[in-house]
XYZ file of C-alpha atoms in Angstrom:
657
model
C -54.637 69.836 182.123
C -54.423 67.041 180.652
C -51.424 65.832 178.579
C -53.325 65.416 174.895
C -54.496 69.154 175.985
C -50.712 70.009 176.520
C -49.857 68.704 173.200
C -51.666 70.446 171.594
C -51.272 74.223 172.968
C -47.812 73.947 172.584
C -48.033 73.444 169.017
C -46.983 75.976 167.468
C -44.464 77.003 164.857
C -41.552 75.644 166.671
C -42.481 72.946 165.964
C -42.306 72.783 162.436
C -39.349 71.199 160.918
C -37.394 73.298 158.057
C -34.860 71.335 157.130
C -31.564 73.318 155.670
C -30.478 73.218 151.854
C -29.292 69.269 151.241
C -31.176 68.093 154.668
C -33.870 67.113 153.603
C -32.104 65.177 150.544
C -30.353 63.219 153.849
C -33.632 62.792 156.021
C -35.982 61.059 152.950
C -32.586 60.011 150.216
C -35.509 57.353 148.863
C -37.795 60.238 147.298
C -34.399 61.752 145.275
C -33.665 58.605 143.611
C -36.220 55.948 144.730
C -34.299 53.875 147.120
C -31.316 53.848 149.682
C -30.193 50.061 147.987
C -28.221 48.808 145.081
C -30.380 51.315 142.418
C -30.133 54.025 144.556
C -27.026 53.654 144.463
C -25.998 53.607 141.247
C -28.181 56.389 140.056
C -25.262 58.148 142.536
C -22.955 57.831 139.308
C -25.944 58.194 136.922
C -26.615 62.113 138.281
C -22.713 62.402 138.433
C -22.577 61.812 134.372
C -25.225 63.167 133.189
C -23.564 66.215 133.820
C -21.180 65.567 131.816
C -24.088 63.949 129.225
C -25.476 67.807 129.559
C -22.149 68.873 128.618
C -21.648 66.720 125.479
C -24.969 67.061 124.105
C -24.275 71.342 124.175
C -21.703 70.540 121.693
C -18.783 71.136 124.319
C -17.754 67.576 125.498
C -16.185 64.635 123.825
C -15.293 62.182 126.578
C -15.827 60.780 129.927
C -13.932 58.764 131.896
C -15.799 56.752 135.072
C -13.911 55.064 137.481
C -14.573 52.567 140.055
C -11.959 52.470 142.548
C -10.549 50.479 144.772
C -12.252 51.666 148.196
C -15.575 51.827 146.073
C -15.258 55.801 145.717
C -16.454 56.828 142.190
C -14.014 59.419 139.554
C -16.117 60.735 136.830
C -13.411 62.714 134.644
C -15.661 64.978 131.454
C -13.200 67.298 128.758
C -16.342 69.994 128.742
C -16.438 73.723 130.016
C -15.851 73.274 133.311
C -17.698 74.257 136.090
C -18.283 77.820 137.006
C -16.126 79.760 139.611
C -17.065 82.599 139.918
C -18.714 84.351 142.121
C -22.499 83.755 142.461
C -24.186 86.895 141.644
C -27.009 86.575 144.431
C -25.579 83.838 146.946
C -21.828 85.710 146.969
C -20.010 82.239 146.745
C -18.626 81.093 143.919
C -20.351 79.200 140.965
C -19.329 75.079 141.645
C -19.657 75.926 145.993
C -23.907 76.856 145.172
C -23.887 73.990 141.677
C -22.703 71.284 145.031
C -24.240 72.450 147.745
C -28.442 74.368 147.011
C -31.120 71.365 145.770
C -31.550 72.443 142.069
C -29.073 75.178 141.179
C -27.401 74.078 138.024
C -27.323 75.062 134.639
C -29.843 73.126 132.949
C -32.120 74.854 134.803
C -31.755 78.739 133.309
C -32.125 77.255 129.229
C -29.560 79.706 127.407
C -27.229 77.661 129.221
C -28.677 74.040 128.184
C -31.313 73.917 125.953
C -32.247 70.754 126.771
C -31.023 68.792 129.533
C -30.706 64.458 131.668
C -31.488 64.264 134.636
C -35.205 63.325 134.818
C -35.641 65.091 139.441
C -33.549 67.799 137.971
C -31.831 66.975 141.407
C -28.131 67.275 139.992
C -25.272 66.741 141.965
C -26.336 68.194 145.328
C -27.757 65.411 145.758
C -24.624 62.904 145.992
C -22.715 65.323 147.820
C -26.183 65.006 150.271
C -25.422 61.003 150.628
C -21.742 60.759 150.244
C -19.517 61.193 153.034
C -16.608 62.933 151.283
C -17.341 64.361 147.780
C -13.980 66.114 146.642
C -14.384 68.485 142.823
C -12.452 69.173 140.704
C -12.513 71.936 137.439
C -9.906 72.202 135.221
C -10.759 76.192 133.333
C -8.210 79.071 132.030
C -5.531 77.131 133.166
C -5.946 76.411 136.638
C -7.454 73.602 138.761
C -9.710 74.909 141.238
C -10.884 71.768 144.333
C -13.405 72.250 147.195
C -14.650 69.158 149.242
C -17.351 68.327 151.484
C -18.712 65.627 154.116
C -22.022 65.273 153.450
C -23.020 67.919 151.055
C -21.000 70.676 153.742
C -17.867 72.410 152.301
C -14.737 71.820 154.527
C -13.329 75.188 152.708
C -13.741 78.174 150.240
C -12.948 76.620 146.459
C -9.526 77.986 145.931
C -7.021 76.683 143.478
C -4.785 73.667 144.184
C -2.599 73.786 140.793
C -1.954 75.260 137.098
C -3.492 72.502 134.386
C -3.435 72.624 130.255
C -7.056 70.424 130.579
C -10.591 71.533 130.499
C -13.257 70.236 132.393
C -14.395 68.719 135.785
C -13.919 66.156 138.346
C -16.245 64.756 140.393
C -15.502 61.783 143.410
C -17.443 60.837 145.573
C -17.704 58.162 148.452
C -21.197 56.871 149.267
C -22.558 56.692 153.169
C -22.961 53.889 154.431
C -24.925 54.825 156.928
C -27.518 55.424 154.061
C -27.039 52.782 151.767
C -27.244 49.306 152.126
C -24.898 48.563 150.184
C -21.854 50.937 148.728
C -20.354 47.732 146.644
C -20.508 49.145 142.570
C -21.744 46.491 140.154
C -20.113 46.233 136.865
C -22.909 45.479 135.166
C -25.010 47.147 136.391
C -22.628 51.107 135.468
C -21.330 49.575 132.237
C -25.241 49.050 131.153
C -25.851 52.275 131.486
C -22.297 53.844 129.954
C -23.419 51.680 126.577
C -27.124 53.132 126.565
C -25.883 56.494 127.159
C -23.615 56.644 124.394
C -25.804 55.084 121.901
C -27.910 57.992 122.733
C -24.888 59.789 121.560
C -23.460 59.494 118.773
C -20.034 60.524 118.742
C -19.535 60.608 122.435
C -16.635 57.971 123.986
C -17.214 56.752 127.651
C -14.516 55.172 129.383
C -15.665 52.311 132.512
C -12.829 51.258 134.046
C -12.662 48.944 137.688
C -10.172 49.544 140.009
C -11.059 46.980 142.114
C -8.992 43.478 140.998
C -10.617 40.464 141.074
C -10.175 37.283 142.227
C -6.553 37.156 139.973
C -5.546 40.486 140.797
C -6.789 42.076 137.310
C -8.907 44.863 136.341
C -10.397 46.207 133.777
C -12.413 48.980 131.670
C -14.510 48.814 128.082
C -14.996 52.072 126.208
C -17.871 52.863 124.710
C -18.129 54.748 121.953
C -21.083 54.960 118.741
C -21.035 56.120 115.757
C -23.694 55.936 114.467
C -25.643 56.706 117.229
C -29.324 54.533 116.584
C -28.396 52.580 114.064
C -25.606 50.199 116.097
C -27.405 50.775 119.176
C -31.314 48.887 117.067
C -28.644 46.562 115.568
C -27.155 45.829 118.816
C -30.816 45.262 120.099
C -31.131 42.567 117.183
C -28.578 40.772 116.894
C -29.705 37.476 118.001
C -32.879 37.725 115.661
C -32.794 36.714 111.614
C -32.731 40.110 109.543
C -36.582 40.699 107.702
C -34.529 43.576 106.029
C -30.397 43.615 106.528
C -30.923 48.028 106.606
C -32.003 50.531 109.450
C -34.382 52.815 108.626
C -32.572 56.092 109.806
C -33.926 59.377 110.847
C -32.238 62.726 112.963
C -34.084 65.795 111.930
C -35.995 68.230 113.956
C -39.850 69.291 114.025
C -41.309 71.799 116.340
C -38.090 72.913 117.643
C -37.738 68.752 118.742
C -35.167 67.093 117.808
C -36.104 63.365 117.029
C -33.849 60.539 115.919
C -35.947 57.124 115.828
C -33.472 53.819 114.244
C -35.876 51.059 113.231
C -35.657 47.111 112.035
C -37.980 44.561 111.297
C -36.195 40.469 111.873
C -38.941 37.240 111.469
C -39.709 36.903 115.039
C -42.958 37.108 116.976
C -43.309 40.225 119.362
C -42.565 44.303 119.014
C -40.495 46.418 121.135
C -39.940 49.470 120.740
C -37.267 51.857 122.888
C -38.321 54.884 123.458
C -35.902 57.395 125.341
C -36.926 61.433 126.506
C -33.853 63.324 127.655
C -31.353 60.362 127.746
C -34.787 58.873 130.182
C -35.492 55.794 129.680
C -39.153 55.881 129.076
C -40.793 52.433 129.626
C -44.085 53.738 129.885
C -43.760 55.734 126.553
C -45.941 58.681 126.295
C -46.996 61.219 123.329
C -43.445 60.349 121.366
C -44.222 57.046 121.280
C -47.776 56.887 120.381
C -46.879 59.485 117.439
C -44.062 57.068 116.004
C -47.494 54.404 116.082
C -49.462 56.421 113.954
C -47.028 57.584 111.341
C -45.661 53.593 111.328
C -49.580 52.867 110.704
C -50.282 55.743 108.313
C -47.473 55.161 105.890
C -47.321 51.453 105.708
C -51.654 51.616 105.789
C -51.208 53.996 102.591
C -48.306 52.210 100.887
C -49.636 48.844 101.081
C -53.334 50.003 99.749
C -51.012 51.332 96.296
C -49.730 48.509 95.807
C -51.849 46.338 93.625
C -49.838 43.093 94.164
C -50.215 44.336 97.989
C -53.857 44.668 97.820
C -54.836 42.537 96.448
C -53.522 40.102 98.178
C -55.293 41.631 101.679
C -58.254 41.712 99.741
C -57.779 37.191 99.028
C -57.303 36.759 102.349
C -60.424 38.407 104.044
C -58.516 40.347 106.485
C -58.343 44.071 108.008
C -55.034 45.305 109.036
C -54.400 46.296 112.704
C -51.799 49.156 113.662
C -50.688 46.330 115.766
C -49.528 44.270 112.273
C -47.169 46.723 111.091
C -45.774 46.443 114.439
C -44.898 42.657 114.491
C -41.017 41.267 114.583
C -40.374 45.560 114.452
C -37.251 46.815 116.645
C -37.063 50.967 116.518
C -35.159 53.062 119.344
C -36.421 56.387 119.702
C -34.204 58.968 120.698
C -35.950 62.461 121.615
C -34.466 66.135 123.412
C -37.677 68.720 125.205
C -36.588 71.226 127.128
C -39.271 70.574 129.150
C -40.132 67.311 129.360
C -43.850 66.262 131.039
C -43.256 63.201 133.510
C -46.368 61.391 133.984
C -47.780 57.009 134.600
C -46.498 55.466 137.842
C -42.620 55.776 137.405
C -42.705 58.849 136.636
C -41.381 57.692 132.743
C -44.790 58.356 130.515
C -43.855 60.678 128.374
C -46.956 63.765 128.758
C -45.703 66.407 126.552
C -48.571 67.081 123.911
C -47.056 68.599 121.501
C -44.531 65.725 120.771
C -46.544 63.093 119.447
C -47.974 65.428 116.053
C -43.867 66.386 115.581
C -42.930 62.731 115.314
C -45.487 61.306 113.859
C -44.303 63.856 111.233
C -40.807 63.646 111.288
C -41.690 59.383 110.797
C -43.687 59.409 108.354
C -41.867 61.646 106.242
C -38.879 59.812 106.872
C -40.262 55.832 106.409
C -42.656 56.866 103.269
C -39.332 58.198 101.605
C -37.423 55.150 102.619
C -40.200 52.352 101.605
C -40.674 54.673 97.608
C -36.982 53.771 96.897
C -36.724 50.487 98.527
C -39.683 48.567 96.914
C -38.746 44.463 96.943
C -37.630 45.098 101.664
C -41.009 47.505 101.376
C -42.797 45.003 99.692
C -41.161 42.269 102.031
C -42.244 44.517 105.504
C -45.825 43.832 103.850
C -45.425 40.140 103.453
C -44.579 40.451 106.561
C -47.740 42.278 107.551
C -50.580 40.352 106.243
C -48.786 37.260 107.585
C -49.665 38.725 111.292
C -52.930 39.764 110.376
C -53.145 36.290 109.795
C -51.374 34.668 112.820
C -53.655 37.352 115.232
C -56.461 36.419 113.950
C -55.690 32.695 113.771
C -55.215 34.262 117.827
C -57.838 35.493 118.928
C -60.286 32.520 117.552
C -58.422 29.810 119.108
C -58.690 31.888 122.015
C -62.665 32.104 121.701
C -62.576 28.710 121.534
C -61.135 28.348 124.709
C -63.351 30.275 126.101
C -66.493 28.627 125.426
C -65.034 25.370 125.627
C -64.688 27.329 130.367
C -68.104 28.352 129.607
C -69.646 25.813 128.983
C -67.255 23.189 131.560
C -69.117 26.007 134.216
C -66.619 28.483 135.664
C -64.295 30.817 134.025
C -60.863 29.027 135.656
C -58.977 25.960 134.896
C -59.812 22.905 136.672
C -56.276 22.638 138.354
C -56.655 26.199 140.093
C -57.307 25.800 143.513
C -57.989 29.061 144.314
C -58.216 30.961 147.513
C -61.269 31.853 149.847
C -60.720 35.752 149.583
C -62.320 38.459 146.615
C -59.605 41.068 146.913
C -56.660 41.259 145.004
C -54.118 43.149 146.856
C -54.010 40.442 149.277
C -54.961 37.539 147.144
C -51.488 35.692 145.380
C -50.944 33.439 143.122
C -48.264 30.106 143.103
C -47.152 28.310 139.379
C -45.467 26.219 140.945
C -43.821 23.622 138.226
C -45.196 20.241 138.568
C -47.967 17.661 140.707
C -46.109 16.654 143.473
C -45.191 20.455 144.208
C -48.430 21.149 143.602
C -49.821 19.169 145.821
C -47.302 20.028 149.062
C -48.862 23.531 147.838
C -51.905 23.123 148.012
C -52.263 21.460 151.440
C -49.486 24.022 153.024
C -50.783 27.039 151.782
C -52.901 29.495 153.804
C -56.252 28.863 151.595
C -57.954 32.401 152.725
C -54.974 34.080 150.937
C -52.897 32.379 148.609
C -54.014 29.734 145.034
C -52.030 27.327 143.359
C -51.935 26.881 139.767
C -49.587 23.099 139.547
C -48.109 23.539 136.067
C -47.839 20.180 134.021
C -45.492 19.948 131.012
C -44.004 21.388 129.093
C -43.633 24.871 129.406
C -44.241 26.806 125.968
C -41.452 29.141 124.027
C -43.138 32.081 123.286
C -39.836 33.504 121.385
C -39.548 30.696 118.994
C -43.954 30.185 117.652
C -46.657 32.705 115.934
C -48.596 35.003 118.384
C -51.450 32.189 117.112
C -49.923 29.516 118.278
C -49.408 30.534 122.421
C -52.886 31.032 122.647
C -53.235 26.985 121.633
C -50.978 26.266 124.787
C -52.939 25.198 127.673
C -50.551 25.653 130.120
C -49.901 29.292 128.704
C -54.318 30.029 128.627
C -53.995 28.146 132.180
C -51.907 31.103 133.473
C -53.628 34.002 131.337
C -56.781 32.630 132.109
C -56.103 31.875 136.050
C -54.714 35.165 136.788
C -57.391 37.304 135.181
C -55.597 38.243 131.721
C -58.029 39.867 129.457
C -56.608 40.349 125.464
C -58.429 41.996 123.007
C -60.712 44.208 124.665
C -63.037 47.064 123.108
C -60.720 49.586 122.539
C -57.325 48.061 122.287
C -55.390 45.303 120.229
C -55.473 42.159 120.025
C -52.514 41.726 121.540
C -52.631 44.587 123.551
C -52.671 42.442 127.878
C -55.473 44.239 130.133
C -54.354 43.493 133.660
C -57.817 45.553 135.289
C -59.283 42.891 136.091
C -55.577 40.553 137.632
C -57.202 38.710 140.199
C -53.785 38.347 142.539
C -51.558 41.612 143.240
C -48.497 38.676 143.212
C -47.685 36.427 140.718
C -44.883 33.828 142.127
C -43.564 31.714 140.439
C -42.130 29.111 142.636
C -39.778 26.197 140.580
C -37.540 23.595 142.024
C -33.678 25.482 142.967
C -31.588 23.558 140.373
C -31.339 23.994 136.110
C -33.837 22.315 135.075
C -36.569 24.529 137.492
C -34.084 28.097 136.109
C -34.233 27.228 132.891
C -38.612 27.549 133.493
C -38.461 30.578 135.412
C -36.850 31.875 131.939
C -39.435 30.582 129.571
C -42.779 31.723 131.762
C -41.150 35.092 132.318
C -40.363 35.374 128.676
C -44.137 34.872 128.500
C -44.809 37.287 130.723
C -42.081 39.956 129.344
C -43.203 39.045 125.415
C -47.301 38.563 126.210
C -48.274 40.580 129.562
C -45.719 43.479 130.255
C -47.987 45.464 132.436
C -47.650 42.603 134.915
C -43.850 42.682 135.511
C -44.210 46.620 134.898
C -47.024 47.109 137.816
C -44.572 44.857 140.226
C -46.683 41.597 140.352
C -43.762 39.446 139.108
C -41.955 37.444 141.448
C -39.713 33.945 141.804
C -40.006 31.923 145.092
C -36.423 30.886 146.571
C -36.863 27.509 148.605
C -34.370 26.266 150.449
C -31.892 23.910 148.250
C -29.781 22.453 152.185
C -31.697 21.845 155.195
C -28.745 21.542 157.886
C -28.826 20.168 161.204
C -26.595 19.095 164.242
C -27.111 16.002 166.592
C -30.917 16.775 165.354
C -31.410 19.519 167.778
C -30.484 22.935 165.866
C -32.143 22.900 161.775
C -31.815 25.319 159.548
C -33.148 26.249 155.428
C -30.000 27.598 154.038
C -30.378 29.413 150.960
C -26.905 28.677 149.488
C -24.015 27.440 149.308
C -22.308 30.173 150.898
C -24.526 29.940 153.875
C -24.042 25.653 154.856
C -20.346 26.097 154.915
C -21.091 29.228 157.152
C -23.086 26.936 158.873
C -20.932 23.952 158.705
C -18.076 26.079 160.092
C -19.797 26.890 163.006
C -20.848 23.730 164.333
C -17.869 22.187 163.677
C -15.227 24.898 164.920
C -13.529 23.699 168.028
C -15.570 19.886 168.179
C -13.255 16.720 166.698
C -16.302 15.399 166.107
C -18.563 17.167 163.823
C -20.234 14.153 161.898
C -23.872 14.672 163.558
C -23.388 17.731 161.562
C -26.306 16.838 158.273
C -27.127 19.029 155.528
C -30.147 17.672 153.227
C -30.183 18.961 149.413
C -33.548 19.405 147.737
C -33.205 18.101 145.192
C -36.861 18.944 144.181
C -39.781 21.280 145.534
C -41.588 17.833 145.672
C -39.594 16.841 148.677
C -40.736 19.360 151.449
C -43.712 18.192 153.063
C -46.363 21.303 152.959
C -45.348 22.212 156.224
C -41.596 22.377 155.330
C -42.984 24.402 151.392
C -45.326 26.660 154.361
C -42.017 27.433 156.642
C -39.932 28.005 153.786
C -40.604 29.318 150.696
C -44.834 30.365 151.502
C -44.825 31.848 154.243
C -45.450 35.971 154.130
C -43.949 35.884 157.244
C -40.441 34.230 156.424
C -40.167 33.184 152.975
C -37.909 35.378 150.767
C -39.443 36.536 147.673
C -37.416 38.148 144.306
C -39.277 40.822 142.575
C -39.171 40.611 138.798
C -38.486 43.994 137.833
C -37.360 45.787 133.888
C -34.695 48.271 135.263
C -33.262 48.704 131.562
C -36.023 47.200 128.732
C -33.802 47.373 125.938
C -31.001 45.055 127.439
C -34.074 42.690 128.709
C -34.885 42.635 124.866
C -31.529 41.397 124.501
C -31.030 39.302 127.666
C -34.408 37.464 126.365
C -33.868 37.190 122.427
C -30.545 35.203 122.480
C -30.992 33.673 125.368
C -34.945 32.101 124.824
C -33.308 32.273 120.559
C -32.164 29.699 117.591
C -28.796 31.724 118.249
C -26.649 28.549 120.155
C -23.353 30.291 120.386
C -24.010 33.582 122.313
C -26.142 31.573 124.932
C -23.087 29.289 125.403
C -20.616 32.336 126.354
C -23.731 33.855 128.036
C -23.673 30.686 129.811
C -20.182 29.531 130.099
C -19.827 33.566 131.931
C -22.399 33.713 134.338
C -21.916 30.026 135.988
C -20.225 30.954 138.859
C -23.449 33.300 140.240
C -26.373 31.373 139.014
C -27.457 27.746 141.834
C -26.306 25.171 139.147
C -26.353 21.409 139.587
C -22.487 19.998 139.812
């Protein structure tokens, strides 16, 4: 009998592996928390805090304390009711042990305990326990302190009373398992960003974040997040670097068809639309039915008001324009937060709401609130409507500019810019394009590339800062149109708004920004990222945008050993390695690359373009509201906050002396 036949004959029930309890989580952690790098590590904090937020949303918790300890363990403590500790009728264990060691166990699955709950996948704190080398749970209930400890998800002893207390609530401390995670060091900014967001989304809750890891000067830090006005404060925070068209926040908090709805709206003098939507505190970056309902209400209500106002309707008639839904959203910043008992998520990242009943509920709530505001504030209403008319005029001008450029490319033959050195493959999944700063680097890139799969587009002249100009100006800029035409993005497609970017015909799977490793290169990176974030966000959302990482130095020792160093730390390590114990270290030579143009084609390929050896940074939008605020601050007119940001982050960037 052959080995193959023997294997087939022995394939029986004993070959089917059943993963008991939390073993499945440890076996396939990425299925439960996304990944095992920095993102997944921070997800552990979010899952633990979500339990406390559920208590807050149910009305039992007002204060959550999150502490990053010196050993990089994390403690989360709240003043809620405390996880129940009495015996579970079915499993004959303490309810605390069930919650901590059984996947998908917890009060949030019983709608009598929690009407709605956060947490996207519902894996809960048991998942955190499974992925921690050690965890300690303490519950403060009925004057007693109940405790249980765990190692990699398994209880070390039954729940026991370890003391008395006047406190109530739950305290969790966990140590992420370094045999699972590629990093176990928590980043203050990532944790702080989420805690700030949760405080805005849950008005009146105090979240105290403390970092007990001392910095170089021995200092620890603490920040308290509290938003009395909730989403009203959130929308002002997002818009704080913009000029307000109307200083009011149009706000509503209501319940329709059993769905709690909270919305805050502001108009500014900028040209982009910034709508951030949440379901049960989860950032739905792909939108969904709640966003659909909001947009419909905004369009219908403002259009009705404009039609009924003689002065505005006359202005529209005189301009000979037809106003589209997207015109009502130019210069709009809004935050929508709803709570749904049984959310249905879809989309590539499972962050798109699919519940059909939500659209009507949101549309009704926003329509009523907006109608009331417009009626009660005629001066502000007129200003908003005038902004809408200007937006429509600019949109039509943008369409004409775009069509003019497209006609020129048709007459000149082909639809691609002459500067583009395209690749020979026509399979987008295998192709990538480098957006390269300057002709000199562009020449090296064209010579050194893999012509089958790599295209090169040299960018000449100044890249437009799209944050500061109206829409039609963007399509008049040659550099912008070269990028748009090269990558195959289309605007003004039938069935979609003029401003909606359609990336179905995207010609390259990877769009790679390749600029000098200096402050000017970083500035160009930001300008191009702003273009994609404001005009083609789907390119970023679907994971197509990258930044190349050229080396800062070429280091050599006695002309025998050569290494490329991508950071100053790597250069110092090279010098220390080859200078150690040697009296004469003058063979050691470091060449600083001031620009891509200093590298020949072979060097550029070897260091920056070769898929086997290069370092690529993928551009992602983890938190759209935070990204929006940073882009408007970095690229806007307000100088002071930009200066403060650069001073604060200067040590983190490759900024030339």
